[in-house]
CSV table of C-alpha atoms (C1' of nucleotides) in Angstrom, one decimal:
chain,number,residue,atom,x,y,z
A,19,MET,CA,-12.8,50.3,-0.3
A,20,SER,CA,-15.5,52.7,0.7
A,21,PRO,CA,-19.0,51.7,-0.2
A,22,VAL,CA,-19.8,55.1,-1.8
A,23,GLU,CA,-16.7,55.0,-4.0
A,24,THR,CA,-16.9,53.1,-7.2
A,25,PRO,CA,-13.5,52.3,-8.9
A,26,LEU,CA,-13.0,53.9,-12.3
A,27,LYS,CA,-11.8,50.6,-13.8
A,28,PRO,CA,-13.6,47.9,-11.8
A,29,GLU,CA,-12.0,44.6,-11.9
A,30,ALA,CA,-14.0,42.3,-14.2
A,31,ASP,CA,-16.0,39.5,-12.5
A,32,ASP,CA,-16.2,36.1,-13.9
A,33,ALA,CA,-19.3,36.9,-16.0
A,34,THR,CA,-17.8,40.0,-17.5
A,35,LEU,CA,-14.6,38.1,-18.3
A,36,VAL,CA,-16.2,35.9,-20.9
A,37,SER,CA,-18.7,38.5,-22.1
A,38,GLY,CA,-18.1,39.6,-25.7
A,39,VAL,CA,-16.1,36.5,-26.5
A,40,GLY,CA,-18.6,35.5,-29.1
A,41,LEU,CA,-18.2,38.8,-31.0
A,42,LEU,CA,-14.4,38.4,-30.8
A,43,ILE,CA,-14.6,35.0,-32.3
A,44,PHE,CA,-16.7,36.3,-35.2
A,45,ARG,CA,-14.2,39.1,-35.9
A,46,LEU,CA,-11.3,36.7,-35.8
A,47,ALA,CA,-13.1,34.3,-38.1
A,48,ARG,CA,-13.8,37.0,-40.6
A,49,ALA,CA,-10.1,38.0,-40.6
A,50,SER,CA,-9.1,34.4,-40.8
A,51,ALA,CA,-11.6,33.8,-43.7
A,52,TRP,CA,-10.0,36.7,-45.6
A,53,ARG,CA,-6.4,35.6,-45.0
A,54,LEU,CA,-7.0,32.0,-45.6
A,55,GLY,CA,-9.2,32.7,-48.7
A,56,ARG,CA,-6.5,34.9,-50.1
A,57,SER,CA,-3.9,32.3,-49.6
A,58,LEU,CA,-6.0,29.6,-51.3
A,59,THR,CA,-6.8,31.6,-54.4
A,60,ASP,CA,-3.6,30.3,-56.0
A,61,SER,CA,-4.9,26.7,-55.4
A,62,GLY,CA,-8.3,27.6,-56.8
A,63,LEU,CA,-9.8,26.3,-53.5
A,64,ARG,CA,-12.3,27.8,-51.2
A,65,TRP,CA,-11.9,27.1,-47.5
A,66,PRO,CA,-14.6,24.5,-47.0
A,67,GLU,CA,-13.0,22.6,-50.0
A,68,PHE,CA,-9.7,22.8,-48.4
A,69,ALA,CA,-11.2,21.5,-45.2
A,70,VAL,CA,-12.5,18.5,-47.1
A,71,LEU,CA,-9.1,17.8,-48.7
A,72,HIS,CA,-7.3,18.3,-45.5
A,73,HIS,CA,-9.6,15.9,-43.6
A,74,LEU,CA,-9.4,13.2,-46.4
A,75,ASP,CA,-5.6,13.6,-46.3
A,76,ALA,CA,-5.4,13.2,-42.6
A,77,GLU,CA,-8.0,10.6,-42.0
A,78,GLY,CA,-8.0,8.6,-45.2
A,79,PRO,CA,-11.0,7.4,-47.3
A,80,ILE,CA,-14.4,7.8,-45.6
A,81,ALA,CA,-18.2,7.8,-46.5
A,82,GLN,CA,-19.9,11.0,-47.4
A,83,ARG,CA,-22.1,10.8,-44.4
A,84,GLU,CA,-19.2,10.5,-42.0
A,85,LEU,CA,-17.3,13.2,-43.7
A,86,ALA,CA,-20.3,15.6,-43.4
A,87,LEU,CA,-20.6,14.6,-39.7
A,88,ALA,CA,-16.9,15.2,-39.1
A,89,LEU,CA,-16.8,18.6,-40.7
A,90,ARG,CA,-20.3,19.7,-39.5
A,91,ILE,CA,-21.3,20.3,-43.1
A,92,GLN,CA,-24.8,19.5,-44.1
A,93,PRO,CA,-24.8,16.4,-46.4
A,94,SER,CA,-26.8,18.4,-48.9
A,95,ASN,CA,-24.2,21.0,-49.1
A,96,LEU,CA,-21.4,18.6,-49.3
A,97,VAL,CA,-22.7,17.3,-52.7
A,98,ALA,CA,-21.8,20.3,-54.9
A,99,LEU,CA,-18.6,20.7,-53.0
A,100,LEU,CA,-17.5,17.2,-53.8
A,101,ASP,CA,-18.7,17.6,-57.3
A,102,HIS,CA,-16.5,20.4,-57.9
A,103,LEU,CA,-13.4,18.7,-56.4
A,104,GLN,CA,-14.1,15.6,-58.3
A,105,GLU,CA,-14.4,17.5,-61.6
A,106,ARG,CA,-11.0,18.9,-60.9
A,107,GLY,CA,-9.7,15.4,-60.4
A,108,LEU,CA,-8.8,15.9,-56.8
A,109,LEU,CA,-10.9,13.2,-55.4
A,110,ALA,CA,-12.8,10.1,-56.4
A,111,ARG,CA,-16.2,8.8,-55.4
A,112,ALA,CA,-17.3,5.2,-55.5
A,113,PRO,CA,-20.2,3.3,-54.1
A,114,ASP,CA,-19.3,0.9,-51.2
A,115,PRO,CA,-19.7,-2.7,-52.6
A,116,ALA,CA,-21.1,-3.8,-49.2
A,117,ASP,CA,-23.7,-1.1,-49.1
A,118,ARG,CA,-24.2,0.7,-52.4
A,119,ARG,CA,-26.0,3.6,-50.7
A,120,ARG,CA,-22.7,4.7,-49.2
A,121,HIS,CA,-20.3,6.5,-51.3
A,122,ARG,CA,-16.7,6.1,-50.4
A,123,VAL,CA,-14.7,9.4,-50.9
A,124,GLU,CA,-11.0,9.2,-51.5
A,125,LEU,CA,-8.2,11.6,-52.5
A,126,THR,CA,-6.5,11.1,-55.8
A,127,VAL,CA,-2.8,11.5,-56.3
A,128,GLY,CA,-3.5,15.0,-57.6
A,129,GLY,CA,-5.6,15.7,-54.6
A,130,ARG,CA,-2.8,14.8,-52.3
A,131,ARG,CA,-0.5,17.1,-54.2
A,132,ALA,CA,-3.0,19.9,-54.2
A,133,VAL,CA,-3.7,19.7,-50.5
A,134,LYS,CA,0.0,19.6,-49.8
A,135,ARG,CA,0.5,22.8,-51.8
A,136,ALA,CA,-2.6,24.5,-50.2
A,137,ARG,CA,-1.4,23.6,-46.8
A,138,GLU,CA,1.9,25.3,-47.4
A,139,ALA,CA,0.0,28.5,-48.4
A,140,THR,CA,-2.3,28.5,-45.5
A,141,ARG,CA,0.6,27.8,-43.1
A,142,ARG,CA,2.0,31.2,-44.1
A,143,ALA,CA,-1.4,32.9,-43.8
A,144,GLU,CA,-1.9,31.4,-40.3
A,145,GLY,CA,1.6,32.5,-39.3
A,146,GLU,CA,0.8,36.0,-40.2
A,147,MET,CA,-2.5,35.9,-38.4
A,148,LEU,CA,-0.9,34.6,-35.2
A,149,GLY,CA,1.8,37.2,-35.6
A,150,PRO,CA,1.1,39.1,-32.4
A,151,LEU,CA,1.6,35.8,-30.4
A,152,SER,CA,4.7,34.3,-29.2
A,153,ALA,CA,5.5,30.6,-30.1
A,154,GLU,CA,4.3,29.5,-26.6
A,155,GLU,CA,1.2,31.5,-26.9
A,156,ARG,CA,0.4,30.0,-30.3
A,157,ARG,CA,0.7,26.6,-28.8
A,158,GLN,CA,-1.6,27.6,-25.9
A,159,PHE,CA,-4.1,29.2,-28.3
A,160,ARG,CA,-4.2,26.2,-30.6
A,161,ALA,CA,-4.6,23.9,-27.7
A,162,LEU,CA,-7.6,25.9,-26.3
A,163,LEU,CA,-9.2,25.9,-29.8
A,164,VAL,CA,-8.9,22.1,-30.0
A,165,ARG,CA,-10.5,21.6,-26.7
A,166,LEU,CA,-13.3,24.1,-27.5
A,167,THR,CA,-14.1,22.5,-30.8
A,168,ALA,CA,-13.8,18.9,-29.6
A,169,HIS,CA,-17.4,18.7,-28.6
A,170,THR,CA,-19.0,21.7,-30.5
A,171,CYS,CA,-22.7,22.0,-30.3
A,172,ASP,CA,-23.8,23.3,-33.7
A,173,ARG,CA,-26.9,22.7,-35.9
A,174,GLY,CA,-25.5,19.5,-37.1
A,175,ALA,CA,-24.6,18.1,-33.7
A,176,ALA,CA,-27.9,19.2,-32.2
A,177,GLY,CA,-30.1,17.7,-34.8
A,178,ARG,CA,-28.5,14.2,-34.5
A,179,GLY,CA,-26.6,13.1,-31.5
A,180,GLY,CA,-28.7,15.1,-29.1
A,181,ARG,CA,-25.8,15.9,-26.9
A,182,CYS,CA,-26.9,19.6,-26.8
B,9,MET,CA,17.3,8.5,-32.3
B,10,SER,CA,18.5,6.4,-35.1
B,11,PRO,CA,18.4,7.9,-38.5
B,12,VAL,CA,16.5,5.0,-40.0
B,13,GLU,CA,13.8,5.0,-37.4
B,14,THR,CA,10.9,7.5,-37.8
B,15,PRO,CA,8.8,8.0,-34.7
B,16,LEU,CA,5.2,7.0,-35.0
B,17,LYS,CA,4.0,10.2,-33.5
B,18,PRO,CA,6.6,12.8,-34.4
B,19,GLU,CA,6.7,15.9,-32.2
B,20,ALA,CA,5.1,18.7,-34.1
B,21,ASP,CA,7.4,21.5,-35.1
B,22,ASP,CA,6.6,25.2,-35.0
B,23,ALA,CA,5.0,25.2,-38.4
B,24,THR,CA,2.8,22.2,-37.7
B,25,LEU,CA,1.7,23.6,-34.5
B,26,VAL,CA,-0.2,26.5,-36.1
B,27,SER,CA,-1.3,24.5,-39.1
B,28,GLY,CA,-5.0,24.0,-39.1
B,29,VAL,CA,-5.7,26.8,-36.8
B,30,GLY,CA,-7.6,28.6,-39.4
B,31,LEU,CA,-10.1,25.7,-39.8
B,32,LEU,CA,-10.4,25.4,-36.0
B,33,ILE,CA,-11.4,29.0,-35.8
B,34,PHE,CA,-14.0,28.5,-38.5
B,35,ARG,CA,-15.4,25.5,-36.7
B,36,LEU,CA,-15.6,27.4,-33.4
B,37,ALA,CA,-17.1,30.4,-35.1
B,38,ARG,CA,-19.9,28.2,-36.5
B,39,ALA,CA,-20.7,26.8,-33.1
B,40,SER,CA,-20.5,30.2,-31.6
B,41,ALA,CA,-22.9,31.6,-34.3
B,42,TRP,CA,-25.3,28.8,-33.6
B,43,ARG,CA,-25.3,29.3,-29.8
B,44,LEU,CA,-25.3,33.1,-29.9
B,45,GLY,CA,-27.9,33.1,-32.6
B,46,ARG,CA,-30.1,30.9,-30.5
B,47,SER,CA,-29.6,33.0,-27.4
B,48,LEU,CA,-30.5,36.2,-29.4
B,49,THR,CA,-33.8,34.9,-30.8
B,50,ASP,CA,-35.7,36.1,-27.8
B,51,SER,CA,-34.4,39.6,-28.4
B,52,GLY,CA,-35.3,39.4,-32.1
B,53,LEU,CA,-31.7,40.3,-32.9
B,54,ARG,CA,-29.1,38.8,-35.2
B,55,TRP,CA,-25.5,38.8,-34.1
B,56,PRO,CA,-24.3,41.7,-36.4
B,57,GLU,CA,-27.2,43.8,-34.9
B,58,PHE,CA,-26.1,42.8,-31.5
B,59,ALA,CA,-22.6,43.8,-32.3
B,60,VAL,CA,-23.8,47.3,-33.3
B,61,LEU,CA,-25.9,47.8,-30.2
B,62,HIS,CA,-23.1,46.5,-28.0
B,63,HIS,CA,-20.6,48.9,-29.5
B,64,LEU,CA,-22.9,51.9,-29.3
B,65,ASP,CA,-23.6,51.0,-25.6
B,66,ALA,CA,-19.9,50.7,-24.9
B,67,GLU,CA,-18.5,53.6,-26.9
B,68,GLY,CA,-21.4,56.0,-27.1
B,69,PRO,CA,-22.7,58.0,-30.2
B,70,ILE,CA,-20.6,57.6,-33.3
B,71,ALA,CA,-20.8,58.4,-37.0
B,72,GLN,CA,-21.8,55.6,-39.4
B,73,ARG,CA,-18.5,55.6,-41.1
B,74,GLU,CA,-16.6,55.1,-37.9
B,75,LEU,CA,-19.0,52.5,-36.7
B,76,ALA,CA,-18.5,50.5,-39.9
B,77,LEU,CA,-14.8,50.9,-39.5
B,78,ALA,CA,-14.8,49.8,-35.9
B,79,LEU,CA,-16.9,46.7,-36.6
B,80,ARG,CA,-15.3,45.9,-39.9
B,81,ILE,CA,-18.7,46.0,-41.6
B,82,GLN,CA,-19.0,47.4,-45.1
B,83,PRO,CA,-20.7,50.8,-44.9
B,84,SER,CA,-23.2,49.7,-47.5
B,85,ASN,CA,-24.2,46.7,-45.5
B,86,LEU,CA,-24.5,48.8,-42.4
B,87,VAL,CA,-27.4,50.7,-43.9
B,88,ALA,CA,-30.1,48.1,-43.9
B,89,LEU,CA,-28.8,46.8,-40.6
B,90,LEU,CA,-29.3,50.3,-38.9
B,91,ASP,CA,-32.6,50.7,-40.7
B,92,HIS,CA,-34.0,47.6,-39.0
B,93,LEU,CA,-32.8,48.6,-35.7
B,94,GLN,CA,-34.2,52.1,-36.1
B,95,GLU,CA,-37.5,50.8,-37.2
B,96,ARG,CA,-37.7,48.9,-33.9
B,97,GLY,CA,-36.8,52.1,-32.0
B,98,LEU,CA,-33.6,50.8,-30.6
B,99,LEU,CA,-31.4,53.6,-32.1
B,100,ALA,CA,-31.7,57.1,-33.7
B,101,ARG,CA,-29.9,58.5,-36.7
B,102,ALA,CA,-29.4,62.3,-37.1
B,103,PRO,CA,-27.2,64.3,-39.4
B,104,ASP,CA,-24.2,66.0,-37.7
B,105,PRO,CA,-25.0,69.8,-37.8
B,106,ALA,CA,-21.3,70.5,-38.3
B,107,ASP,CA,-21.1,68.2,-41.4
B,108,ARG,CA,-24.4,67.1,-42.6
B,109,ARG,CA,-23.0,64.2,-44.6
B,110,ARG,CA,-22.2,62.4,-41.4
B,111,HIS,CA,-25.0,60.6,-39.6
B,112,ARG,CA,-24.7,60.4,-35.9
B,113,VAL,CA,-25.9,57.1,-34.6
B,114,GLU,CA,-27.1,56.8,-31.0
B,115,LEU,CA,-28.8,54.3,-28.7
B,116,THR,CA,-32.3,55.1,-27.5
B,117,VAL,CA,-33.5,54.2,-24.0
B,118,GLY,CA,-35.2,51.2,-25.5
B,119,GLY,CA,-32.0,50.3,-27.3
B,120,ARG,CA,-30.0,50.4,-24.0
B,121,ARG,CA,-32.6,48.2,-22.4
B,122,ALA,CA,-32.6,45.8,-25.3
B,123,VAL,CA,-28.7,45.5,-25.4
B,124,LYS,CA,-28.7,44.9,-21.6
B,125,ARG,CA,-31.2,42.0,-22.0
B,126,ALA,CA,-29.5,40.6,-25.0
B,127,ARG,CA,-26.0,40.6,-23.3
B,128,GLU,CA,-27.5,38.7,-20.4
B,129,ALA,CA,-28.6,36.0,-22.8
B,130,THR,CA,-25.3,35.9,-24.7
B,131,ARG,CA,-23.4,35.7,-21.4
B,132,ARG,CA,-25.0,32.4,-20.7
B,133,ALA,CA,-24.4,31.2,-24.2
B,134,GLU,CA,-20.8,32.1,-24.0
B,135,GLY,CA,-20.5,30.5,-20.6
B,136,GLU,CA,-21.8,27.2,-22.1
B,137,MET,CA,-19.5,27.5,-25.1
B,138,LEU,CA,-16.5,28.0,-22.9
B,139,GLY,CA,-17.7,25.1,-20.7
B,140,PRO,CA,-14.6,22.9,-21.2
B,141,LEU,CA,-12.3,25.6,-19.9
B,142,SER,CA,-11.4,26.6,-16.4
B,143,ALA,CA,-11.9,30.1,-15.3
B,144,GLU,CA,-8.2,30.8,-15.7
B,145,GLU,CA,-8.2,29.3,-19.1
B,146,ARG,CA,-11.2,31.4,-20.1
B,147,ARG,CA,-9.3,34.5,-19.1
B,148,GLN,CA,-6.3,33.4,-21.2
B,149,PHE,CA,-8.4,32.5,-24.2
B,150,ARG,CA,-10.3,35.9,-24.1
B,151,ALA,CA,-7.0,37.8,-23.7
B,152,LEU,CA,-5.4,35.9,-26.7
B,153,LEU,CA,-8.5,36.8,-28.7
B,154,VAL,CA,-8.3,40.4,-27.9
B,155,ARG,CA,-4.7,40.6,-28.9
B,156,LEU,CA,-5.4,38.7,-32.1
B,157,THR,CA,-8.3,40.9,-33.1
B,158,ALA,CA,-6.7,44.2,-32.1
B,159,HIS,CA,-5.1,44.8,-35.5
B,160,THR,CA,-7.0,42.4,-37.7
B,161,CYS,CA,-6.3,42.5,-41.4
B,162,ASP,CA,-9.6,41.9,-43.2
B,163,ARG,CA,-11.0,43.2,-46.4
B,164,GLY,CA,-12.1,46.5,-44.8
B,165,ALA,CA,-8.7,47.2,-43.1
B,166,ALA,CA,-6.7,46.3,-46.3
B,167,GLY,CA,-8.7,48.5,-48.5
B,168,ARG,CA,-8.2,51.6,-46.4
B,169,GLY,CA,-5.5,51.9,-43.8
B,170,GLY,CA,-3.1,50.0,-45.9
B,171,ARG,CA,-1.5,48.3,-42.8
B,172,CYS,CA,-1.7,44.9,-44.5
C,17,DT,C1',-12.7,66.8,-56.4
C,18,DA,C1',-13.3,64.1,-52.1
C,19,DT,C1',-16.3,62.1,-48.6
C,20,DT,C1',-20.7,60.2,-46.3
C,21,DG,C1',-24.3,57.6,-46.8
C,22,DT,C1',-27.2,54.9,-50.0
C,23,DT,C1',-29.0,51.6,-53.6
C,24,DA,C1',-28.5,47.6,-56.3
C,25,DT,C1',-26.4,43.4,-57.1
C,26,DA,C1',-23.8,39.1,-56.9
C,27,DC,C1',-21.4,35.7,-54.4
C,28,DT,C1',-20.3,32.4,-50.4
C,29,DC,C1',-21.9,29.7,-46.8
C,30,DT,C1',-25.6,27.6,-44.4
C,31,DA,C1',-30.3,25.5,-43.5
C,32,DT,C1',-34.6,22.8,-44.8
C,33,DA,C1',-37.6,19.8,-47.2
C,34,DA,C1',-38.6,16.6,-50.7
C,35,DC,C1',-36.9,13.2,-53.7
C,36,DT,C1',-34.1,8.5,-55.4
C,37,DA,C1',-32.1,4.3,-54.8
C,38,DT,C1',-30.7,1.2,-51.9
C,39,DA,C1',-31.2,-1.5,-47.6
D,23,DT,C1',-39.6,1.4,-42.9
D,24,DA,C1',-35.2,3.5,-42.5
D,25,DT,C1',-30.8,5.3,-44.5
D,26,DA,C1',-27.2,7.6,-47.9
D,27,DG,C1',-27.0,10.6,-51.2
D,28,DT,C1',-29.1,14.1,-54.1
D,29,DT,C1',-31.9,18.2,-55.8
D,30,DA,C1',-34.1,22.5,-55.1
D,31,DT,C1',-34.6,26.5,-52.7
D,32,DA,C1',-34.3,30.1,-49.2
D,33,DG,C1',-31.8,32.8,-46.1
D,34,DA,C1',-27.8,35.2,-43.7
D,35,DG,C1',-23.5,37.5,-44.3
D,36,DT,C1',-20.4,39.8,-47.2
D,37,DA,C1',-18.2,42.2,-51.2
D,38,DT,C1',-18.2,45.7,-55.1
D,39,DA,C1',-19.7,49.5,-58.0
D,40,DA,C1',-22.5,53.3,-59.0
D,41,DC,C1',-25.1,57.1,-57.3
D,42,DA,C1',-26.9,61.5,-54.5
D,43,DA,C1',-25.9,64.9,-51.1
D,44,DT,C1',-22.6,67.5,-49.0
D,45,DA,C1',-18.1,69.4,-48.2
DNA sequence: TATTGTTATACTCTATAACTATA
DNA sequence: TATAGTTATAGAGTATAACAATA
């Protein structure tokens, strides 16, 4: 390569390669919110509510504080969310006998049924969203997401654990 | 495998593989918003504003309508956003002489300087965010994101083009 | 009549601080 | 005093409808 000539399409260096990835994530998140939200309307759930039910279904009963920590939701914001789900009879809250400050959150039978139905709907939405990818690429993408979100540093994590 | 025995950790099938990918995207987006937002505070920009400047810098002058379409921002929400950037002298708006309904948006010199500085900051933030991944994996992840967001179906796209 | 930009408004999600009841 | 949950409130981001100017 001559020093005076600059290539029309220069190969991206390492810094350029990751540049803009944040904006791409936002765009994908918006599209995901739209598709997922639409798929959840039949269940009458919004996606943070689905996240709560999904986590309770996967991990079992848990105290509110731990639930908030796991989902990176502010405990204060979790309250109304759980209230709504409880009013609909999808989960139950009961004070822990050993420490009555802690409230144990648990799915009801109706909650388990609801999350099962909602997951079926979101599965379809996610399938459409990942349409451009092959089965192997979907596996890759999901694996990368899992690794990237395993130790996320958001507001909740930074305030407490101090790992950020 | 015996028909009565069920494996403790059954291999995920194709449907299970993509299940939950929406929630993972939301989690990553939140972490990304936090990191990117923090990196942009010095520039006094919020991430949708950075997205506007970034797009203008990359693609050149453009009408408001096209800008809104490209960034999947509602035209009505774009107004205040551009107002703020214009007040700070980072971009200029002028009616197109050929069609005075259309407003041509263009970066100023200060705007180009600002986006350059902001991009430097976000690059670092993105680098931290992608920390768990190798250079090759970052390339893969970014490529997958580009393909997934190339034909996103969000509210804006569904309302108009009708591709969804 | 259709389109571009604009205003007004409401809703979702998130963040912060102050309060209560338990420990 | 410290912690779990709660209340109140403010802010960012997004969606919708109605409007003025222009075509």
